[in-house]
Tab-separated table of C-alpha atoms in Angstrom:
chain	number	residue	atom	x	y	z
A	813	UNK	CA	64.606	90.173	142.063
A	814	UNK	CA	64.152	86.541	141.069
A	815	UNK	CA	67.419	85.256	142.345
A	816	UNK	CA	67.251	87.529	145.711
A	817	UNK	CA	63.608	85.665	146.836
A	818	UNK	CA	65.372	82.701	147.293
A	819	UNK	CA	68.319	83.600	149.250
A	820	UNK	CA	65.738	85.684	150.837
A	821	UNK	CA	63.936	83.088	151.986
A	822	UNK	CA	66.749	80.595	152.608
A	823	UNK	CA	67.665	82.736	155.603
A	824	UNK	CA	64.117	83.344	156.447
A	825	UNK	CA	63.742	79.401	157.115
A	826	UNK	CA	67.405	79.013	158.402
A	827	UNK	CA	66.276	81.847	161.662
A	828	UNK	CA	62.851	79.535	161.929
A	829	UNK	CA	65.299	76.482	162.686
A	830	UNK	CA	67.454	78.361	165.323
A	831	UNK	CA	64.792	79.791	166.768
A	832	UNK	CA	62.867	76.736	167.224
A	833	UNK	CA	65.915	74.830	168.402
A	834	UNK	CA	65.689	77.450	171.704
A	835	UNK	CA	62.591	77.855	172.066
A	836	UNK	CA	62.307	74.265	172.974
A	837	UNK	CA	64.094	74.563	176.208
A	838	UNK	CA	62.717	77.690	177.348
A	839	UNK	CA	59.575	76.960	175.987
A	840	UNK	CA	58.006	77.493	179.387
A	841	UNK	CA	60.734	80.075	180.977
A	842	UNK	CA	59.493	83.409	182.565
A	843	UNK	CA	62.216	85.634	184.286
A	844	UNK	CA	61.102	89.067	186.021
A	845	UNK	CA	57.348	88.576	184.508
A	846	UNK	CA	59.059	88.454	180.633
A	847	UNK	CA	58.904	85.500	178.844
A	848	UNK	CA	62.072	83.924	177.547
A	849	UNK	CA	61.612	82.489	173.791
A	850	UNK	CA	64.516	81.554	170.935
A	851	UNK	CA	64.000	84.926	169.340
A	852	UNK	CA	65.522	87.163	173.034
A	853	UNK	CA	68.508	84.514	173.348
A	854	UNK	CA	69.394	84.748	169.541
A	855	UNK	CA	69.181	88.191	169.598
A	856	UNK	CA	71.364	88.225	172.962
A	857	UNK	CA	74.226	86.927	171.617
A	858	UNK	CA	74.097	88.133	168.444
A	859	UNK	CA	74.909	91.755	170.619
A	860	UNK	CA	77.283	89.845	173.312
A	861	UNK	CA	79.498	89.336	169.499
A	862	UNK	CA	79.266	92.414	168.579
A	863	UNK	CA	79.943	93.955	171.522
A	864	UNK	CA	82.939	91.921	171.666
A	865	UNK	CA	84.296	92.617	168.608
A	866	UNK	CA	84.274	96.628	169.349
A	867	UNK	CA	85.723	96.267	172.421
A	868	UNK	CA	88.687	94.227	170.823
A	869	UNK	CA	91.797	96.116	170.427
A	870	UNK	CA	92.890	96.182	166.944
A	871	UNK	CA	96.369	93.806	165.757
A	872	UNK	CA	99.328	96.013	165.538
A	873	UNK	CA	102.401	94.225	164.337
A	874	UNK	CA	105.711	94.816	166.230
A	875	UNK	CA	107.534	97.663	164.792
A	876	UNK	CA	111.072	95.734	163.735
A	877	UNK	CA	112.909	97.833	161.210
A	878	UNK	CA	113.231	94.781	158.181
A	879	UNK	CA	116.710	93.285	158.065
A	880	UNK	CA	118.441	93.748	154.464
A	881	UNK	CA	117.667	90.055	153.709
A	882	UNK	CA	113.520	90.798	154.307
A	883	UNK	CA	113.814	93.745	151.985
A	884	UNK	CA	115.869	92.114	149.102
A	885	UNK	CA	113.074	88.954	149.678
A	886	UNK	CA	110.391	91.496	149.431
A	887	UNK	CA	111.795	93.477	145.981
A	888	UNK	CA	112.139	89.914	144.543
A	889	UNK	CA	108.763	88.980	145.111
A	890	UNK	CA	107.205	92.564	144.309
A	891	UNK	CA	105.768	92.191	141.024
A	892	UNK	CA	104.131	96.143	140.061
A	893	UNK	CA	100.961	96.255	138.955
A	894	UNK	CA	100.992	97.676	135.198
A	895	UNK	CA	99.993	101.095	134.370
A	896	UNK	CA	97.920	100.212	131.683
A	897	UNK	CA	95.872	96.899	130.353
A	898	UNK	CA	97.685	95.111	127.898
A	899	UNK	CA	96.963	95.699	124.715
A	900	UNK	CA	94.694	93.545	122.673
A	901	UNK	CA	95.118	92.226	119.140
A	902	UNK	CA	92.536	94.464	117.333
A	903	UNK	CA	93.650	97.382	119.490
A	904	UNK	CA	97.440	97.296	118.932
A	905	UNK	CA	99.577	100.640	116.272
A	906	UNK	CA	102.158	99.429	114.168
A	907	UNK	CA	104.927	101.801	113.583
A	908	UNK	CA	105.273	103.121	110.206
A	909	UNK	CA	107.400	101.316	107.465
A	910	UNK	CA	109.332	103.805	105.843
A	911	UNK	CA	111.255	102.269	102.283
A	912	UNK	CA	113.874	104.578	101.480
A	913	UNK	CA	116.722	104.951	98.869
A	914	UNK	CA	120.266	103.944	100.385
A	915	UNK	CA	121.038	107.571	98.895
A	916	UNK	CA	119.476	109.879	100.241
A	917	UNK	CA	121.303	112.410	102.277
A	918	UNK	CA	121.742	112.759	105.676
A	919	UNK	CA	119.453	115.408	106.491
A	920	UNK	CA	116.543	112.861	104.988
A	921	UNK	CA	118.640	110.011	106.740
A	922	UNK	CA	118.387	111.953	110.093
A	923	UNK	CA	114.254	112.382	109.713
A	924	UNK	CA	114.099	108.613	108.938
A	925	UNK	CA	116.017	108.118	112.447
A	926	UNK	CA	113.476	110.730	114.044
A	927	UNK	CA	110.475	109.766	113.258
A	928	UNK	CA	110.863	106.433	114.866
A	929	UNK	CA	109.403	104.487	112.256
A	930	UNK	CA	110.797	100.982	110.900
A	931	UNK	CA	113.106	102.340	108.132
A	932	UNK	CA	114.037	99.272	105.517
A	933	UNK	CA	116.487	100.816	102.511
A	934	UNK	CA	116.626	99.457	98.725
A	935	UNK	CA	119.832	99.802	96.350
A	936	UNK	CA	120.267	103.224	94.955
A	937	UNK	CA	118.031	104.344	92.065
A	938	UNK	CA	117.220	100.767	91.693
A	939	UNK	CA	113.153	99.311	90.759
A	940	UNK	CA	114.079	96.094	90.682
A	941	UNK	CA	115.372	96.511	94.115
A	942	UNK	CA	112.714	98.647	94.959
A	943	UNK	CA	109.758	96.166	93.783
A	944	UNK	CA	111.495	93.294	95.315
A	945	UNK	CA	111.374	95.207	98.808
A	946	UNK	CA	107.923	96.180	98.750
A	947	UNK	CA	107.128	92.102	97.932
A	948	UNK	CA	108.100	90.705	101.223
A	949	UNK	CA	107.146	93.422	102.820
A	950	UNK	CA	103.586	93.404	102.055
A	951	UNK	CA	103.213	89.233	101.272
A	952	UNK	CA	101.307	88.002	104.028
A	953	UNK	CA	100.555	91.097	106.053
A	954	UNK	CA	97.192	90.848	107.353
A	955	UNK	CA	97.332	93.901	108.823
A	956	UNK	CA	99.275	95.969	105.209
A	957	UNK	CA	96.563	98.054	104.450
A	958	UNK	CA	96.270	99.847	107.922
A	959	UNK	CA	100.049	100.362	108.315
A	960	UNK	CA	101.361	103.844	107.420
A	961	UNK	CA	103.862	103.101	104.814
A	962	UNK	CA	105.982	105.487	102.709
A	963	UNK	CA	108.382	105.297	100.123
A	964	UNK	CA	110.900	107.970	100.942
A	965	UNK	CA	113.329	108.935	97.880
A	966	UNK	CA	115.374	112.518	96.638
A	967	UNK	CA	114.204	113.720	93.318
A	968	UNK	CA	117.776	114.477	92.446
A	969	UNK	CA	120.312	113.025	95.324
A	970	UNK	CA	122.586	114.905	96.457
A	971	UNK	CA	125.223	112.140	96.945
A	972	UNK	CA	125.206	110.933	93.061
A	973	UNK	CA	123.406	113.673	91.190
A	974	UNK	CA	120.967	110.940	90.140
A	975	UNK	CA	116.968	111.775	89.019
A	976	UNK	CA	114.805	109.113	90.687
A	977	UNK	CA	112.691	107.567	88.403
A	978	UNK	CA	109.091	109.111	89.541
A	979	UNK	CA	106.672	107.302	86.807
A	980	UNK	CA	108.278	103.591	88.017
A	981	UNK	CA	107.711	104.342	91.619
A	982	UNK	CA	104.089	105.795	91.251
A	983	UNK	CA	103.705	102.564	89.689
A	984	UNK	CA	105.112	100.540	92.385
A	985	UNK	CA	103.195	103.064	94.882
A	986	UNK	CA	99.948	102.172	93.779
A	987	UNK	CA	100.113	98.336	92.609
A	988	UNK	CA	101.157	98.378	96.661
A	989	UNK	CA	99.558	100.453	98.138
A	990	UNK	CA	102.547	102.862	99.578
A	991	UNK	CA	102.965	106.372	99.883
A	992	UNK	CA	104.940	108.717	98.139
A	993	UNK	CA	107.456	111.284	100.154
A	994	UNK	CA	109.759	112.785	97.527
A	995	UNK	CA	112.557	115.525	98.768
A	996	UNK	CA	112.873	118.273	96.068
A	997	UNK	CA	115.467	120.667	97.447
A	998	UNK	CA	117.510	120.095	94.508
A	999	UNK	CA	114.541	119.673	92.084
A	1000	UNK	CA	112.593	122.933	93.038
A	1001	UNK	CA	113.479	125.629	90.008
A	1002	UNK	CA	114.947	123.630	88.295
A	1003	UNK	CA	113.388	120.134	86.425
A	1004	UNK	CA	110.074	120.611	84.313
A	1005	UNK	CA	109.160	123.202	81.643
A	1006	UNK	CA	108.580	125.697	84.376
A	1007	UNK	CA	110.862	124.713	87.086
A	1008	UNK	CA	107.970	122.874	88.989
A	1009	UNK	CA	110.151	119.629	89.866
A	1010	UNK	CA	109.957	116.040	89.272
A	1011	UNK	CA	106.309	115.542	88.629
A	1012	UNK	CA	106.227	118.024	86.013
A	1013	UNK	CA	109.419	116.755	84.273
A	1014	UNK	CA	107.805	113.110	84.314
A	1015	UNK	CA	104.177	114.097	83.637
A	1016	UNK	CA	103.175	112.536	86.750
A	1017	UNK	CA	99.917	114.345	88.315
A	1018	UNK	CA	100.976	116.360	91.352
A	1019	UNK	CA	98.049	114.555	92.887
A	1020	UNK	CA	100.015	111.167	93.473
A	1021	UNK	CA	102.757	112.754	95.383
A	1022	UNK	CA	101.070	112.380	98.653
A	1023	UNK	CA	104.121	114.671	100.705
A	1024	UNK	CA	106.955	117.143	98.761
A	1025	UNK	CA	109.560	118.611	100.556
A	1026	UNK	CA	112.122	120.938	100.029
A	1027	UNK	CA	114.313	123.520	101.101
A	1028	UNK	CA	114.639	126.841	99.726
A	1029	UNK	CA	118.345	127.678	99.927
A	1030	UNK	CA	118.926	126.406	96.755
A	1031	UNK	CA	116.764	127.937	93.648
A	1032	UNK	CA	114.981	130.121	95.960
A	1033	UNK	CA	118.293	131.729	97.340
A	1034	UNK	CA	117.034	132.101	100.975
A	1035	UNK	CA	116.457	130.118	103.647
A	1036	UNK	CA	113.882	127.582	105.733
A	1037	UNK	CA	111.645	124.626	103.638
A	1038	UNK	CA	108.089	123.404	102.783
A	1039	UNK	CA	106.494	120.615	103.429
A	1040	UNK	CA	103.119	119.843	101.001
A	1041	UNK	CA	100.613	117.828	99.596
A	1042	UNK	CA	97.020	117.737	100.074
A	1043	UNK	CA	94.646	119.021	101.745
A	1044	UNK	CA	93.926	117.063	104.718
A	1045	UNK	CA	98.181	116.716	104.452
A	1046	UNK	CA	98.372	120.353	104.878
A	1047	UNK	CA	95.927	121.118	108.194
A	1048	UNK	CA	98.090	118.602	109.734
A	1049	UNK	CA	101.528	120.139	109.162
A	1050	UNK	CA	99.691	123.542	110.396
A	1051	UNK	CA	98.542	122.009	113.916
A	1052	UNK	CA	101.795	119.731	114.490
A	1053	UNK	CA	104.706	121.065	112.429
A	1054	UNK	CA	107.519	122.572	114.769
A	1055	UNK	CA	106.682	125.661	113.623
A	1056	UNK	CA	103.486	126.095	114.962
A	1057	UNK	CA	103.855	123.625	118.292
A	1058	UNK	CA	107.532	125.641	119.337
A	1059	UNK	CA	106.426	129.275	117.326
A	1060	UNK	CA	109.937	128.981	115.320
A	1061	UNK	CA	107.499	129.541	111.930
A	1062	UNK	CA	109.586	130.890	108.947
A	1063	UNK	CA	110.510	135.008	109.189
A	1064	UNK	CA	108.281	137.124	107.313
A	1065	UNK	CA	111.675	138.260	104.983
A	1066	UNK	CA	112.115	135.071	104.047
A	1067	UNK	CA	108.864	134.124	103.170
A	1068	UNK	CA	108.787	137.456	101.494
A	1069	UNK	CA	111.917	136.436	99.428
A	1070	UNK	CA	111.137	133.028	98.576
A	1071	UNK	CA	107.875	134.338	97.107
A	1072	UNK	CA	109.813	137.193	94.558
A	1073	UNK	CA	111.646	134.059	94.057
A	1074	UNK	CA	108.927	132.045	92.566
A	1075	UNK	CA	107.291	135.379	91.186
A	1076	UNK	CA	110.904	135.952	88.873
A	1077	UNK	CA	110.929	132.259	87.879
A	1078	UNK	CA	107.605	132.547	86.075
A	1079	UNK	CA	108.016	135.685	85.108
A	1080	UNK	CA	111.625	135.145	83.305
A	1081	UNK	CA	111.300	131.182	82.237
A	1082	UNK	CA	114.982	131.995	80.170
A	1083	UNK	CA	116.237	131.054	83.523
A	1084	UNK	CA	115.721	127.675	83.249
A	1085	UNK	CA	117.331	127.762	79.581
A	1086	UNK	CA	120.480	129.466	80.566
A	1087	UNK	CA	120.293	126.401	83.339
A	1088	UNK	CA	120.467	123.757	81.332
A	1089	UNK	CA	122.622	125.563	78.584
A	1090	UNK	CA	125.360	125.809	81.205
A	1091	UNK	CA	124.725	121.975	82.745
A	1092	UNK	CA	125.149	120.436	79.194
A	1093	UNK	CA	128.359	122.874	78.562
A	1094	UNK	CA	130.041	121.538	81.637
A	1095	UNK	CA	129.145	117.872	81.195
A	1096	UNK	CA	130.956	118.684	77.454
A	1097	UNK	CA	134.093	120.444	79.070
A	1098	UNK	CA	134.099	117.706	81.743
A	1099	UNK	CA	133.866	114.584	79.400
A	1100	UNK	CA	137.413	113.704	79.007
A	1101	UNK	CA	138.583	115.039	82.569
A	1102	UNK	CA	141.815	112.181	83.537
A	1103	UNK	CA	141.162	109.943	86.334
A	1104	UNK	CA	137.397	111.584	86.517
A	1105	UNK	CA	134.157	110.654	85.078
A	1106	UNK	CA	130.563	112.133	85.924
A	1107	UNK	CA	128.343	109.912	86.786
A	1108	UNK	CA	125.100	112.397	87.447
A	1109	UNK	CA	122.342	113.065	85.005
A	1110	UNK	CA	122.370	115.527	81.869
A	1111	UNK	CA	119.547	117.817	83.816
A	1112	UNK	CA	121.070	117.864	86.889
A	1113	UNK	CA	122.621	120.819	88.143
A	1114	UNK	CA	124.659	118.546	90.536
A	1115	UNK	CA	127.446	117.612	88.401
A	1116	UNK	CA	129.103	114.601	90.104
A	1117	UNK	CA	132.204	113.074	88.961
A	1118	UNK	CA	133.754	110.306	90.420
A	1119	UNK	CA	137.062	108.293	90.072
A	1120	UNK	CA	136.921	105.677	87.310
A	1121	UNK	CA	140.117	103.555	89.000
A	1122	UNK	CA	139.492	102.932	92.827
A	1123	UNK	CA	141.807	102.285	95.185
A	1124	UNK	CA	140.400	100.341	97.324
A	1125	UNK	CA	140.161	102.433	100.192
A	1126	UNK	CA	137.806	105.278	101.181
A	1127	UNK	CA	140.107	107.573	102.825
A	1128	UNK	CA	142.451	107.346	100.340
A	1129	UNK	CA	140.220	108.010	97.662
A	1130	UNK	CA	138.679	110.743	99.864
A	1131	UNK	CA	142.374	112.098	99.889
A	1132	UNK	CA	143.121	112.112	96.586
A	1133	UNK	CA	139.387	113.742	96.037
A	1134	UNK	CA	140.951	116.645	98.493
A	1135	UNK	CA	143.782	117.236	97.006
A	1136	UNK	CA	142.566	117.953	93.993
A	1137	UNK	CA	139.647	119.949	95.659
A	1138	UNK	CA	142.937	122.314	97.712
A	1139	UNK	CA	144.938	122.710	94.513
A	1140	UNK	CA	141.971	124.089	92.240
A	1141	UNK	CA	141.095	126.342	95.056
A	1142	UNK	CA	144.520	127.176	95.910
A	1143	UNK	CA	145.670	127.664	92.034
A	1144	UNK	CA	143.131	129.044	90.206
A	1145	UNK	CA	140.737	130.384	93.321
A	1146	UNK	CA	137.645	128.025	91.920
A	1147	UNK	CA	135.691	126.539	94.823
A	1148	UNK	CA	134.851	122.712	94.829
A	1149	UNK	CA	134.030	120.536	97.265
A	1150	UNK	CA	133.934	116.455	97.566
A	1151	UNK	CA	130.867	114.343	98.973
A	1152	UNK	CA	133.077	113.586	102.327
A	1153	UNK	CA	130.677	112.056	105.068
A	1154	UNK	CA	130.400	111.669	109.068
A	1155	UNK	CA	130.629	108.024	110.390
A	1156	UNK	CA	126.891	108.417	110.889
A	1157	UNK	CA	126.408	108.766	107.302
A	1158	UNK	CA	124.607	105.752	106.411
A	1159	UNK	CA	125.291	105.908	102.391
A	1160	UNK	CA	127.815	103.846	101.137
A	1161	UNK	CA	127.821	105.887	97.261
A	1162	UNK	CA	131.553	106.245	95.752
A	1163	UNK	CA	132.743	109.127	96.839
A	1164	UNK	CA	133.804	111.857	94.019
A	1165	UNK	CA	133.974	115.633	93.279
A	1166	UNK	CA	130.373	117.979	93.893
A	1167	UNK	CA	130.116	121.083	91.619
A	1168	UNK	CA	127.072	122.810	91.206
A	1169	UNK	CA	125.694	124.728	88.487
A	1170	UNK	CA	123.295	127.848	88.465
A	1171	UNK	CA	122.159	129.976	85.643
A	1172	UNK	CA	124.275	133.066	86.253
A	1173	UNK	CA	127.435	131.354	85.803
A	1174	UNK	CA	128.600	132.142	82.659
A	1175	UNK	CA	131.002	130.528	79.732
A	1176	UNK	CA	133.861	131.589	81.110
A	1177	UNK	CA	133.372	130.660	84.638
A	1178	UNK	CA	132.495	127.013	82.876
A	1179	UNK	CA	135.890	127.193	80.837
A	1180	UNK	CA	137.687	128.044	83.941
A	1181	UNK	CA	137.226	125.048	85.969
A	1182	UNK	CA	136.966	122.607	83.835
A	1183	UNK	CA	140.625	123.676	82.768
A	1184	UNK	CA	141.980	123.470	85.825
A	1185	UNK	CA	140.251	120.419	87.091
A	1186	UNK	CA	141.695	118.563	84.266
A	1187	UNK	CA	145.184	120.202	84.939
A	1188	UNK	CA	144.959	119.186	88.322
A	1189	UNK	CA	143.739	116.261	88.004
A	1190	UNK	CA	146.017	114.903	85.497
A	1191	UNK	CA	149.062	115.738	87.938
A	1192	UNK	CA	147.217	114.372	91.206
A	1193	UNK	CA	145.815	111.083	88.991
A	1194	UNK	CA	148.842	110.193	87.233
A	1195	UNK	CA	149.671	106.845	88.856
A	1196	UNK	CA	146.161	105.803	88.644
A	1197	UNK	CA	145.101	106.720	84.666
């Protein structure tokens, strides 16, 4: 109200003036008995305008279809308008920062790619690599603390038959401030007093794994995976997992199965004995293998060998790996298979020989192979021993 009184009155004094200006010549001007003053002329052609300006026709411009030239000048100069106001400083999402092991297989390799997150790797199995990682990562990042950031790793990985080391990176997770998503397909049934996985076998409170996964075609024998952690962890998967959003949720049989699974393991913990009985019996047989030597740990039951001379080529060791893989299976009807990979593989691991070991194999099954890989070996290794 304060500022409109003056323009109010502004105008108010502005009229006075242009009325008084005509008033001055028809100050004394009477036409058909009605006397002419500034007010009737003002108001006169104030109407003459606007009845002008209605009468006008309105501009039409010619229509000329544009030549080629107007319409490439036009697209140049066209800048759109954008959908959306540009994001401020305080406003703006960083992607997550996934640190993963340069070992993990593909099917973790492939959810890395998927979930669109910046994915930085460290040297397989390796703290000091790991540590170094997470220091220029977080050094000088304002913003560290409100980034989602994960350290991805396998408990055991499938490509070296390597345990991560869970106690170091819990460490690492909390001095900066990461989370923890560790894979325990292979792990599941088979590490800890009662086949509980890696934070059992460590000691490390289930509590500081902030996401487990695993599948359950391995120690469960069936099929489909899990995906856990805490609470708030868990009504999230529910609401946003695939199978809830596309109804492709796990088949009642399975479930069903994976649960007598479970239900055996803790009912018959001898499993787990005969496990490791048979893990530490093939590591024996398989000490002195020619041309081999395992490089996975005691407790895994992914017994990875590898050859001790390289050649210097991948596909030929990959060949040589294959032969001896055919000739086992084709001599002695023993499966094996090698850790061959796709060009989208991004692990660079030697590759060697995969066997793995469940509790109802028994000693002879053990004796077996590990005769004829060494038989077969020896022949297909002798120019490199």
């Amino acid at each position: 109200m304060d500022m409109a009184l003056p323009v109010v009155n502004a105008t108010a004094a502005a009229l006075a003036r242009v009325s008084a200006a005509f008033n001055a010549p028809f100050a004394r001007a009477v036409v058909f008995g009605v006397h002419i003053d500034g007010h009737l002329v003002v108001e006169g052609l104030l109407i003459t305008v606007i009845v002008f300006q209605l009468s006008r026709k309105s501009y039409k411009p010619p229509k000329k279809p544009l030549t080629e030239k107007e319409i490439d000048e036009l697209c140049d100069e066209w800048e759109p308008e954008p959908l959306c106001p540009p994001i401020k400083e305080g406003g703006r999402i960083d992607t997550p920062m996934l640190e993963s092991d340069e070992g993990v297989q593909w099917a973790v390799q492939n959810g890395l790619h998927l979930s669109r997150s910046t994915v930085v790797y460290f040297k397989h199995n390796d703290m000091a690599s790991l540590a170094s990682t997470l220091e220029k990562l977080t050094r000088g990042n304002k913003r560290a603390e409100k980034i989602r950031r994960y350290i991805v790793v396998e408990s055991i990985y499938q490509n070296s038959g390597q345990i991560a080391p869970l106690d170091e990176i819990v460490k690492l997770k909390e001095k900066y401030r990461f989370r923890v998503i560790l894979e325990e397909s292979h792990s599941f049934g088979v590490l800890g007093k009662s086949g509980r996985g890696l934070a059992e076998h460590y000691g490390v409170p289930i509590e500081k794994i902030d996401i487990i996964t695993a599948g359950m075609g391995n120690a469960l024998a069936t099929d489909g995976g899990f995906c856990t952690g805490s609470v708030r962890v868990v009504d999230h998967q529910r609401l946003s997992s695939a199978g809830y959003v596309f109804s492709a949720s796990l088949p009642p049989y399975l479930a069903t199965a994976a649960v007598s699974a479970v239900n055996y393991l803790e009912e018959n913990p001898s499993v787990l004995t005969n496990l490791r009985s048979n893990i530490a019996a093939l590591h024996k047989e398989l000490s002195d293998t020619p041309g081999l030597e395992i490089s996975s740990h005691i407790l895994s039951p992914i017994v990875f060998l590898k050859l001790k001379k390289l050649t210097g080529s991948p596909a030929t060791d990959l060949d040589l790996l294959e032969t001896i893989a055919e000739r086992v299976l084709k001599e002695d009807s023993v499966f094996i298979v090698t850790s061959k990979k796709s060009n989208l593989d991004r692990c660079r691991l030697p590759l060697g020989i995969r066997l793995f070991v469940s509790a109802g194999h028994t000693e002879s099954d053990i004796s077996m192979l590990s005769s004829s890989l060494k038989r077969v070996s020896a022949s297909v290794l002798s120019d490199y021993l």
